[in-house]
Amino acid sequence: MAYFVYLFMVGLVLGMAVVAVNLSPYFAAFGLVVVAGMGCGVIISFGGSFLSLVLFLIYLGGMLVVFVYSAALAAEPFPESFGTTGAVLYFMGLVGVVGVFAILYIEEGSGLGGCSSDEVMGMSSCVTEYDGMSQMYGPGGFLLVLCAWVLLLTLFVVLEMTRGSSRGPLRSV
Amino acid sequence: MSPYILAILLFSLGLGTTITFSSTHWLLAWVGLEINTLAMLPLMAQNHHPRAVEAATKYFLIQASGAAVLLFAGVINAWLTGQWDIHQAAHPLPIAIITLALSLKLGLAPLHSWLPEVFQGLNLTTNLILATWQKLAPLALMLQIQPPHSSLLIFLGLMSTLGGGWGGLNQTQLRKILAYSSTAQLGWMILVVQFSPSLTTLAILVYVVTTSATFLTLKLNKATNINMLAISWAKAPALMALTPLVLLSLAGLPPMTGFMPKWLILQELSKQGLPATATITALTALLSLYYYLRLTYAMTLTMFPNNITSTPPWRLPSAQLTLPLAILALAAISLLPLTPAAMALVAL
């Protein structure tokens, strides 16, 4: 089981390195899918199954799909991919930097290097995850209303910024 | 812009600052800062001119990265100390990161290069909001954190007064001059924030008054560079006579109001055993004084060449509301004798 967690964490770092190499957006979107998937696995290993389901649905199923559609609208004939000069080296350099820091700075006893089967962390008897989510609707009602207002504000901001489509300076499709 | 949208944006601008002021949780402080950033963007880009949209883009990138770093530092603090409260004792590493994030959002040197370019792309009214209201929320957070290392804040303060003074010397565009002046004034505020937060409060209040008077003057004269300022003397002679005093108040020259915070800050620095810092700060204020004097020279002390029809213009009633400018200019010039009352007001 611990190997699954190691696999998820390694996949997380590799996916993030793919995003950071800054290729064409399609590859970045693929990297983000990998990051979100592996991240959800790490969250499950800490006991947050509902949270990881919500992450999959909203992040991958909502936001990333919208991003992929928007990126597809700005298609280019020769996207920069892993075959171009320096991309693979940059990727290996990023992963190497992460590895160097991991080897140097992660001690044995802390939870940062993953847990073996006899160092289980965070498996409490009360499931605090659902409790946290219900807090948002009860005592945290103000923050919920505030978040709803912020989302509405973001809608107005985006509509106002893109007013005029092709007549304005922002590129239209 | 539709009045409904304008109302929503201005309301959100007020809401964001209020949330950051009243929050004790790092997440809520971040929410307030992000609301301010979001609501400011359409106000900046409302005429959809490429230059304005470029300024809005630069502003968004800078403020979003500053807010993201602030949020990450808050999370690191929660990891290391187990609590999210702003006022509780915090680990020094996230505090240093938060200081740098807030100085990016405020435009303190050496993180100030975005400020002149953003100011230059906007009209004077939006610049006024950017220079005054948008500084309140990050400063409120800066007042509440207690950084353990004094050297970072002193470094930021000295760099800002120096960079703000030096950078504004070669400028002819008034909005860029005011951007560098904003950096310099914020440097003074940051210098004293760890010794006496009340003085930072006093300094930002006086700065809001003096810089609002300056922006409104420039807006009334429709002057965006020194040449236009120089030929605006005939438009409102009474204003022409008062503007040098307002500008020199911004520079911190007695007997105007602007001297009050600088005087008290130098006194506080000397009392804390930093006479060298106080001396260097006072000397860097001379750099800023030079470009304020240049503006005074251009507007009032000389009559620039002009054609004969511009010199006695029709004095029509101004389309701009002049009462705020009248009140702010008077407050910027004549409130120095109220120093003891001001010190009591900010609980010095």
Coordinates of C-alpha atoms in Angstrom, one line a residue:
Chain A
M1 CA 0.0 0.0 0.0
A2 CA 2.8 2.3 0.8
Y3 CA 4.2 1.7 -2.7
F4 CA 0.9 3.1 -4.1
V5 CA 1.5 6.3 -2.2
Y6 CA 5.0 6.5 -3.4
L7 CA 3.8 6.0 -7.0
F8 CA 1.2 8.7 -6.6
M9 CA 3.7 11.2 -5.2
V10 CA 6.3 10.4 -7.9
G11 CA 3.6 10.9 -10.5
L12 CA 2.6 14.2 -8.9
V13 CA 6.1 15.5 -9.2
L14 CA 6.6 14.3 -12.8
G15 CA 3.2 15.8 -13.9
M16 CA 4.2 19.1 -12.3
A17 CA 7.5 19.0 -14.1
V18 CA 5.6 18.4 -17.4
V19 CA 3.6 21.6 -16.7
A20 CA 6.7 23.6 -15.7
V21 CA 8.6 22.8 -18.9
N22 CA 6.1 25.2 -20.5
L23 CA 5.3 23.5 -23.7
S24 CA 2.2 23.9 -25.8
P25 CA -1.0 24.1 -23.6
Y26 CA -2.2 20.7 -24.6
F27 CA 0.8 19.0 -22.9
A28 CA 0.4 21.3 -19.9
A29 CA -3.3 20.2 -19.7
F30 CA -2.2 16.6 -19.8
G31 CA 0.3 17.3 -17.1
L32 CA -2.4 18.9 -15.0
V33 CA -4.6 15.9 -15.5
V34 CA -1.8 13.6 -14.2
V35 CA -1.1 16.0 -11.3
A36 CA -4.8 16.1 -10.2
G37 CA -5.2 12.4 -10.6
M38 CA -2.0 11.6 -8.5
G39 CA -2.9 14.3 -6.0
C40 CA -6.3 12.7 -5.5
G41 CA -4.5 9.4 -4.8
V42 CA -2.4 11.1 -2.2
I43 CA -5.4 12.7 -0.6
I44 CA -7.2 9.3 -0.5
S45 CA -4.1 7.8 1.2
F46 CA -4.6 10.3 4.0
G47 CA -8.3 9.4 4.3
G48 CA -10.0 12.1 2.4
S49 CA -12.0 10.1 -0.1
F50 CA -14.9 12.5 -0.5
L51 CA -12.5 15.4 -1.0
S52 CA -10.6 13.7 -3.8
L53 CA -13.9 12.9 -5.5
V54 CA -14.9 16.5 -5.4
L55 CA -11.5 17.5 -6.7
F56 CA -11.9 15.1 -9.6
L57 CA -15.3 16.3 -10.5
I58 CA -14.8 20.0 -10.2
Y59 CA -11.2 20.5 -11.1
L60 CA -10.8 17.9 -13.8
G61 CA -14.4 17.6 -15.0
G62 CA -15.1 21.3 -14.8
M63 CA -12.2 23.7 -14.9
L64 CA -9.8 21.6 -16.9
V65 CA -12.4 20.8 -19.6
V66 CA -13.1 24.5 -20.0
F67 CA -9.4 25.2 -20.2
V68 CA -8.9 22.5 -22.9
Y69 CA -11.7 23.9 -25.0
S70 CA -10.3 27.4 -24.7
A71 CA -6.8 26.1 -25.6
A72 CA -8.2 24.3 -28.5
L73 CA -9.7 27.6 -29.8
A74 CA -6.2 29.1 -29.9
A75 CA -4.7 26.2 -31.9
E76 CA -1.4 26.5 -33.6
P77 CA -0.1 24.4 -36.5
F78 CA 3.3 23.5 -34.9
P79 CA 2.9 23.0 -31.2
E80 CA 6.0 22.9 -29.1
S81 CA 6.3 19.4 -27.9
F82 CA 8.8 17.2 -26.0
G83 CA 10.8 16.6 -29.3
T84 CA 11.9 20.2 -29.4
T85 CA 15.4 21.3 -28.3
G86 CA 16.0 21.4 -24.6
A87 CA 12.5 20.3 -23.4
V88 CA 13.6 16.8 -22.2
L89 CA 16.8 18.2 -20.6
Y90 CA 14.7 20.9 -18.8
F91 CA 12.3 18.2 -17.6
M92 CA 15.1 16.0 -16.3
G93 CA 16.8 19.1 -14.7
L94 CA 13.6 19.9 -12.9
V95 CA 13.1 16.4 -11.6
G96 CA 16.7 16.3 -10.6
V97 CA 16.4 19.5 -8.6
V98 CA 13.4 18.1 -6.8
G99 CA 15.3 14.9 -6.1
V100 CA 18.3 16.7 -4.8
F101 CA 16.2 18.7 -2.3
A102 CA 14.3 15.6 -1.3
I103 CA 17.4 13.7 -0.5
L104 CA 19.0 16.5 1.3
Y105 CA 16.2 17.9 3.4
I106 CA 13.6 15.2 4.2
E107 CA 14.4 13.5 7.4
E108 CA 13.4 9.9 8.2
G109 CA 10.8 10.5 10.9
S110 CA 8.8 13.3 9.3
G111 CA 5.8 12.4 7.1
L112 CA 7.2 14.2 4.1
G113 CA 8.9 11.1 2.7
G114 CA 5.8 9.0 2.8
C115 CA 4.7 6.5 5.5
S116 CA 5.4 2.9 5.8
S117 CA 2.7 0.6 7.1
D118 CA 3.6 1.0 10.7
E119 CA 3.8 4.8 10.7
V120 CA 0.2 5.4 9.7
M121 CA -0.7 9.1 10.1
G122 CA -4.1 10.7 10.3
M123 CA -6.4 7.7 10.5
S124 CA -8.6 9.0 13.3
S125 CA -11.8 7.4 14.3
C126 CA -13.9 10.4 13.6
V127 CA -14.0 11.4 10.0
T128 CA -13.1 15.0 10.2
E129 CA -13.4 15.5 6.5
Y130 CA -17.2 15.6 6.3
D131 CA -17.3 17.6 9.4
G132 CA -15.2 20.3 7.8
M133 CA -17.5 20.4 4.7
S134 CA -20.6 20.8 6.9
Q135 CA -18.9 23.6 8.8
M136 CA -19.0 25.6 5.6
Y137 CA -22.8 25.6 5.5
G138 CA -23.2 26.2 9.2
P139 CA -20.8 28.4 11.2
G140 CA -19.0 29.3 8.0
G141 CA -22.1 30.6 6.3
F142 CA -20.7 34.1 5.8
L143 CA -17.7 32.7 3.9
L144 CA -20.0 30.7 1.7
V145 CA -22.0 33.7 0.8
L146 CA -18.8 35.6 0.2
C147 CA -17.4 32.9 -2.1
A148 CA -20.7 33.0 -4.1
W149 CA -20.4 36.8 -4.3
V150 CA -16.8 36.5 -5.5
L151 CA -17.7 34.1 -8.2
L152 CA -20.5 36.4 -9.4
L153 CA -18.0 39.3 -9.3
T154 CA -15.5 37.2 -11.4
L155 CA -18.3 36.7 -14.0
F156 CA -18.9 40.4 -14.2
V157 CA -15.2 41.2 -14.4
V158 CA -14.6 38.7 -17.2
L159 CA -17.6 40.0 -19.2
E160 CA -16.5 43.5 -18.7
M161 CA -12.9 42.8 -19.7
T162 CA -13.9 41.0 -22.9
R163 CA -16.5 43.6 -23.8
G164 CA -16.2 44.5 -27.5
S165 CA -14.6 41.1 -28.5
S166 CA -12.7 41.9 -31.7
R167 CA -13.0 45.7 -31.4
G168 CA -11.0 45.7 -28.2
P169 CA -7.4 44.8 -27.8
L170 CA -7.9 41.3 -26.5
R171 CA -7.7 38.8 -29.3
S172 CA -11.0 37.3 -30.2
V173 CA -11.7 33.9 -31.8
Chain B
M1 CA -19.6 51.6 -18.1
S2 CA -23.1 50.6 -17.0
P3 CA -23.9 52.1 -13.6
Y4 CA -25.0 48.7 -12.3
I5 CA -21.6 47.2 -13.1
L6 CA -19.8 50.3 -11.7
A7 CA -21.8 50.0 -8.5
I8 CA -21.0 46.3 -8.2
L9 CA -17.3 46.9 -8.8
L10 CA -17.0 49.8 -6.3
F11 CA -19.0 47.9 -3.7
S12 CA -16.6 44.9 -4.2
L13 CA -13.6 47.3 -3.9
G14 CA -14.9 48.5 -0.5
L15 CA -15.9 44.9 0.5
G16 CA -12.4 43.5 -0.2
T17 CA -10.6 46.1 1.9
T18 CA -13.1 45.8 4.7
I19 CA -12.7 42.0 4.7
T20 CA -8.9 42.3 4.9
F21 CA -9.2 44.9 7.7
S22 CA -11.5 42.9 9.8
S23 CA -10.0 39.4 9.3
T24 CA -8.0 37.4 11.8
H25 CA -7.5 34.4 9.6
W26 CA -4.9 34.3 6.8
L27 CA -7.4 32.8 4.3
L28 CA -9.9 35.6 4.8
A29 CA -7.2 38.2 4.5
W30 CA -6.2 36.6 1.1
V31 CA -9.9 36.6 0.0
G32 CA -10.1 40.3 0.7
L33 CA -7.0 41.1 -1.3
E34 CA -8.1 39.0 -4.2
I35 CA -11.5 40.7 -4.3
N36 CA -9.8 44.0 -4.5
T37 CA -7.6 42.9 -7.4
L38 CA -10.6 41.4 -9.3
A39 CA -12.8 44.5 -8.8
M40 CA -10.0 46.8 -9.9
L41 CA -9.4 45.2 -13.2
P42 CA -12.5 46.4 -15.2
L43 CA -12.1 49.8 -13.7
M44 CA -8.6 50.0 -15.2
A45 CA -9.6 48.6 -18.6
Q46 CA -12.9 50.4 -19.0
N47 CA -12.0 52.3 -22.1
H48 CA -10.5 49.2 -23.7
H49 CA -7.5 51.1 -25.0
P50 CA -4.5 48.7 -25.6
R51 CA -2.4 50.7 -23.1
A52 CA -5.0 50.5 -20.4
V53 CA -5.6 46.8 -21.0
E54 CA -1.8 46.3 -20.8
A55 CA -1.7 48.1 -17.5
A56 CA -4.6 46.0 -16.2
T57 CA -2.8 42.8 -17.3
K58 CA 0.4 43.8 -15.6
Y59 CA -1.5 44.8 -12.4
F60 CA -3.3 41.5 -12.4
L61 CA -0.2 39.4 -12.8
I62 CA 1.7 41.2 -10.1
Q63 CA -1.2 41.3 -7.6
A64 CA -2.2 37.7 -8.3
S65 CA 1.4 36.4 -7.7
G66 CA 1.7 38.5 -4.6
A67 CA -1.6 37.1 -3.2
A68 CA -0.6 33.5 -4.1
V69 CA 2.7 33.9 -2.3
L70 CA 0.8 35.3 0.7
L71 CA -1.6 32.4 0.7
F72 CA 1.3 29.8 0.5
A73 CA 3.0 31.6 3.3
G74 CA -0.2 31.4 5.4
V75 CA -0.4 27.7 4.7
I76 CA 3.3 27.2 5.7
N77 CA 2.5 29.1 8.9
A78 CA -0.5 26.8 9.5
W79 CA 1.7 23.8 8.9
L80 CA 4.5 24.9 11.2
T81 CA 2.5 26.5 14.1
G82 CA -0.8 24.8 13.8
Q83 CA -3.0 27.9 13.7
W84 CA -4.2 30.4 11.1
D85 CA -4.5 33.5 13.3
I86 CA -2.8 36.6 12.1
H87 CA -2.1 37.9 15.5
Q88 CA -0.7 34.8 17.1
A89 CA 3.0 34.1 17.2
A90 CA 4.1 32.9 13.9
H91 CA 7.2 31.1 12.5
P92 CA 9.7 33.6 11.1
L93 CA 10.0 32.0 7.7
P94 CA 6.4 32.6 6.6
I95 CA 6.5 36.0 8.1
A96 CA 9.5 36.9 5.9
I97 CA 7.7 35.5 2.9
I98 CA 4.5 37.4 3.8
T99 CA 6.5 40.6 4.1
L100 CA 7.9 40.2 0.7
A101 CA 4.5 39.3 -0.8
L102 CA 2.9 42.4 0.7
S103 CA 5.8 44.6 -0.5
L104 CA 5.2 43.3 -4.0
K105 CA 1.6 44.2 -3.7
L106 CA 2.4 47.6 -2.3
G107 CA 5.1 48.5 -4.8
L108 CA 8.1 48.7 -2.4
A109 CA 11.5 48.7 -3.9
P110 CA 13.1 46.4 -5.1
L111 CA 9.7 45.1 -6.2
H112 CA 8.4 48.3 -7.5
S113 CA 9.1 48.3 -11.3
W114 CA 5.5 47.4 -12.2
L115 CA 4.1 50.6 -10.5
P116 CA 5.2 53.3 -13.0
E117 CA 4.1 51.3 -16.0
V118 CA 0.7 50.5 -14.5
F119 CA 0.2 54.1 -13.5
Q120 CA 1.2 55.4 -16.9
G121 CA -1.5 53.3 -18.7
L122 CA -4.4 54.6 -16.6
N123 CA -6.3 57.8 -16.4
L124 CA -5.9 60.0 -13.3
T125 CA -9.0 58.9 -11.5
T126 CA -8.2 55.2 -11.6
N127 CA -4.6 56.1 -10.5
L128 CA -6.1 57.9 -7.5
I129 CA -7.9 54.8 -6.4
L130 CA -4.8 52.6 -7.1
A131 CA -2.5 54.9 -5.2
T132 CA -4.7 55.4 -2.1
W133 CA -7.4 52.8 -1.6
Q134 CA -5.4 49.8 -2.9
K135 CA -2.6 50.5 -0.5
L136 CA -4.8 50.3 2.6
A137 CA -5.5 46.5 2.7
P138 CA -1.8 45.3 2.3
L139 CA -0.7 47.9 4.8
A140 CA -3.3 46.8 7.3
L141 CA -1.8 43.3 7.1
M142 CA 1.8 44.6 7.3
L143 CA 0.8 46.4 10.5
Q144 CA -0.4 43.2 12.1
I145 CA 2.5 40.9 11.5
Q146 CA 5.4 41.1 13.8
P147 CA 8.6 40.3 11.9
P148 CA 11.5 39.1 14.1
H149 CA 14.2 40.5 11.8
S150 CA 14.3 44.2 11.6
S151 CA 16.8 44.3 8.8
L152 CA 14.4 43.1 6.1
L153 CA 11.9 46.0 6.8
I154 CA 14.7 48.6 7.1
F155 CA 16.2 47.3 3.9
L156 CA 12.8 47.5 2.1
G157 CA 12.2 51.0 3.5
L158 CA 15.6 52.4 2.6
M159 CA 15.5 50.9 -0.9
S160 CA 12.1 52.3 -1.4
T161 CA 12.9 55.8 -0.4
L162 CA 16.1 55.6 -2.5
G163 CA 14.5 53.9 -5.5
G164 CA 11.5 56.1 -5.4
G165 CA 13.6 59.2 -5.2
W166 CA 16.1 58.3 -7.8
G167 CA 13.7 56.7 -10.2
G168 CA 11.5 59.8 -10.4
L169 CA 14.3 62.1 -11.3
N170 CA 14.4 61.3 -15.0
Q171 CA 10.6 61.4 -15.6
T172 CA 8.6 63.9 -17.5
Q173 CA 5.3 62.0 -17.3
L174 CA 3.4 63.0 -14.2
R175 CA 1.8 59.7 -13.6
K176 CA 5.2 58.0 -13.4
I177 CA 6.5 60.7 -11.1
L178 CA 3.6 60.0 -8.8
A179 CA 4.2 56.3 -9.0
Y180 CA 7.8 56.8 -7.8
S181 CA 6.6 59.2 -5.2
S182 CA 4.2 56.5 -4.0
T183 CA 7.1 54.0 -3.6
A184 CA 9.1 56.6 -1.7
Q185 CA 6.3 57.5 0.7
L186 CA 5.6 53.8 1.3
G187 CA 9.2 53.3 2.1
W188 CA 8.9 55.8 4.9
M189 CA 5.9 54.0 6.3
I190 CA 7.6 50.6 6.2
L191 CA 10.7 51.9 8.0
V192 CA 8.8 52.6 11.1
V193 CA 6.2 49.8 11.1
Q194 CA 8.0 47.6 13.5
F195 CA 8.8 50.4 15.9
S196 CA 5.6 52.3 16.0
P197 CA 2.6 51.1 13.9
S198 CA 0.7 54.2 14.9
L199 CA 3.2 56.3 12.9
T200 CA 2.6 54.1 9.9
T201 CA -1.1 54.7 10.2
L202 CA -0.5 58.5 10.5
A203 CA 1.8 58.4 7.5
I204 CA -0.7 56.6 5.3
L205 CA -3.5 59.0 6.3
V206 CA -1.4 62.0 5.5
Y207 CA -0.2 60.4 2.3
V208 CA -3.8 59.7 1.2
V209 CA -4.7 63.3 1.8
T210 CA -1.7 64.9 0.0
T211 CA -1.6 62.5 -2.9
S212 CA -5.4 62.8 -3.5
A213 CA -5.0 66.6 -3.6
T214 CA -2.2 66.2 -6.1
F215 CA -4.1 63.8 -8.4
L216 CA -7.3 65.9 -8.3
T217 CA -5.2 69.0 -9.2
L218 CA -3.7 67.2 -12.2
K219 CA -7.1 66.0 -13.2
L220 CA -8.6 69.5 -13.0
N221 CA -5.8 70.8 -15.2
K222 CA -6.0 67.8 -17.5
A223 CA -2.2 67.6 -17.2
T224 CA -0.4 64.3 -17.7
N225 CA 3.2 65.6 -18.4
I226 CA 5.3 68.5 -17.3
N227 CA 4.7 70.4 -20.5
M228 CA 1.0 70.3 -20.0
L229 CA 1.4 71.2 -16.4
A230 CA 3.5 74.2 -17.4
I231 CA 0.8 75.7 -19.6
S232 CA -2.0 75.0 -17.2
W233 CA -1.3 78.0 -15.0
A234 CA -4.0 80.1 -16.6
K235 CA -6.8 77.7 -16.2
A236 CA -7.3 78.1 -12.4
P237 CA -5.0 80.7 -10.9
A238 CA -6.0 80.1 -7.3
L239 CA -5.1 76.4 -7.8
M240 CA -1.9 77.4 -9.4
A241 CA -1.0 79.3 -6.3
L242 CA -1.9 76.4 -4.0
T243 CA -0.3 73.5 -5.9
P244 CA 3.3 74.3 -4.9
L245 CA 2.2 74.1 -1.3
V246 CA 0.4 70.8 -1.9
L247 CA 3.4 69.3 -3.8
L248 CA 5.9 70.5 -1.1
S249 CA 3.6 69.0 1.5
L250 CA 3.9 65.7 -0.4
A251 CA 7.7 66.2 -0.3
G252 CA 7.5 66.6 3.5
L253 CA 8.6 70.2 3.8
P254 CA 7.6 72.2 6.9
P255 CA 5.3 74.0 7.6
M256 CA 2.9 71.8 5.6
T257 CA 1.1 68.8 6.8
G258 CA 3.4 66.4 5.0
F259 CA 6.2 67.3 7.4
M260 CA 4.3 65.7 10.3
P261 CA 4.8 62.0 9.6
K262 CA 8.4 62.5 8.4
W263 CA 9.3 64.4 11.5
L264 CA 7.8 61.9 13.9
I265 CA 9.3 59.0 11.9
L266 CA 12.8 60.5 12.1
Q267 CA 12.3 61.1 15.8
E268 CA 11.1 57.5 16.4
L269 CA 14.1 56.1 14.4
S270 CA 16.5 58.1 16.5
K271 CA 14.8 57.0 19.7
Q272 CA 15.2 53.4 18.6
G273 CA 18.9 53.9 18.2
L274 CA 19.1 54.1 14.4
P275 CA 20.5 57.5 13.7
A276 CA 22.3 56.4 10.6
T277 CA 19.1 55.0 9.1
A278 CA 17.3 58.2 10.0
T279 CA 20.0 60.3 8.3
I280 CA 20.1 58.3 5.1
T281 CA 16.3 58.4 4.9
A282 CA 16.2 62.1 5.3
L283 CA 18.9 62.5 2.7
T284 CA 17.0 60.3 0.2
A285 CA 13.9 62.5 0.7
L286 CA 16.0 65.2 -0.9
L287 CA 15.9 63.2 -4.2
S288 CA 12.1 63.2 -4.1
L289 CA 12.1 66.9 -3.2
Y290 CA 13.9 67.7 -6.3
Y291 CA 11.3 66.3 -8.7
Y292 CA 8.5 67.9 -6.6
L293 CA 10.3 71.2 -6.9
R294 CA 10.7 70.7 -10.6
L295 CA 6.9 70.4 -10.9
T296 CA 6.4 73.5 -8.8
Y297 CA 8.9 75.3 -11.0
A298 CA 7.1 74.3 -14.1
M299 CA 3.7 75.1 -12.9
T300 CA 3.9 78.2 -10.7
L301 CA 7.3 79.7 -10.5
T302 CA 7.7 80.2 -14.3
M303 CA 5.4 81.3 -17.0
F304 CA 6.1 78.9 -19.9
P305 CA 5.8 80.2 -23.5
N306 CA 2.3 79.9 -24.8
N307 CA 0.3 81.4 -27.6
I308 CA -1.7 84.6 -26.8
T309 CA -5.1 83.0 -27.0
S310 CA -4.4 80.4 -24.2
T311 CA -3.1 82.8 -21.7
P312 CA -6.5 84.5 -20.7
P313 CA -8.9 81.5 -21.1
W314 CA -12.6 81.7 -20.3
R315 CA -13.0 80.7 -16.7
L316 CA -15.9 78.4 -17.2
P317 CA -17.4 76.4 -14.3
S318 CA -15.4 73.3 -13.9
A319 CA -17.1 70.0 -15.0
Q320 CA -15.3 68.3 -12.2
L321 CA -16.5 68.5 -8.7
T322 CA -14.1 70.9 -6.9
L323 CA -15.2 70.5 -3.3
P324 CA -13.1 67.4 -2.6
L325 CA -10.0 69.1 -4.1
A326 CA -10.6 72.2 -2.0
I327 CA -10.9 70.3 1.3
L328 CA -8.0 68.0 0.5
A329 CA -5.7 70.8 -0.6
L330 CA -6.5 72.8 2.6
A331 CA -5.9 69.7 4.7
A332 CA -2.6 69.0 2.9
I333 CA -1.3 72.5 3.5
S334 CA -2.4 73.6 6.9
L335 CA -2.8 70.8 9.4
L336 CA 0.7 70.7 10.9
P337 CA -0.3 72.5 14.1
L338 CA -2.7 69.6 14.8
T339 CA 0.3 67.2 15.3
P340 CA -0.4 66.6 19.0
A341 CA -4.1 65.8 18.2
A342 CA -3.0 63.5 15.3
M343 CA -0.6 61.7 17.6
A344 CA -3.5 61.2 20.1
L345 CA -5.8 60.1 17.2
V346 CA -3.5 57.2 16.2
A347 CA -2.8 56.4 19.8
L348 CA 0.9 57.1 19.7

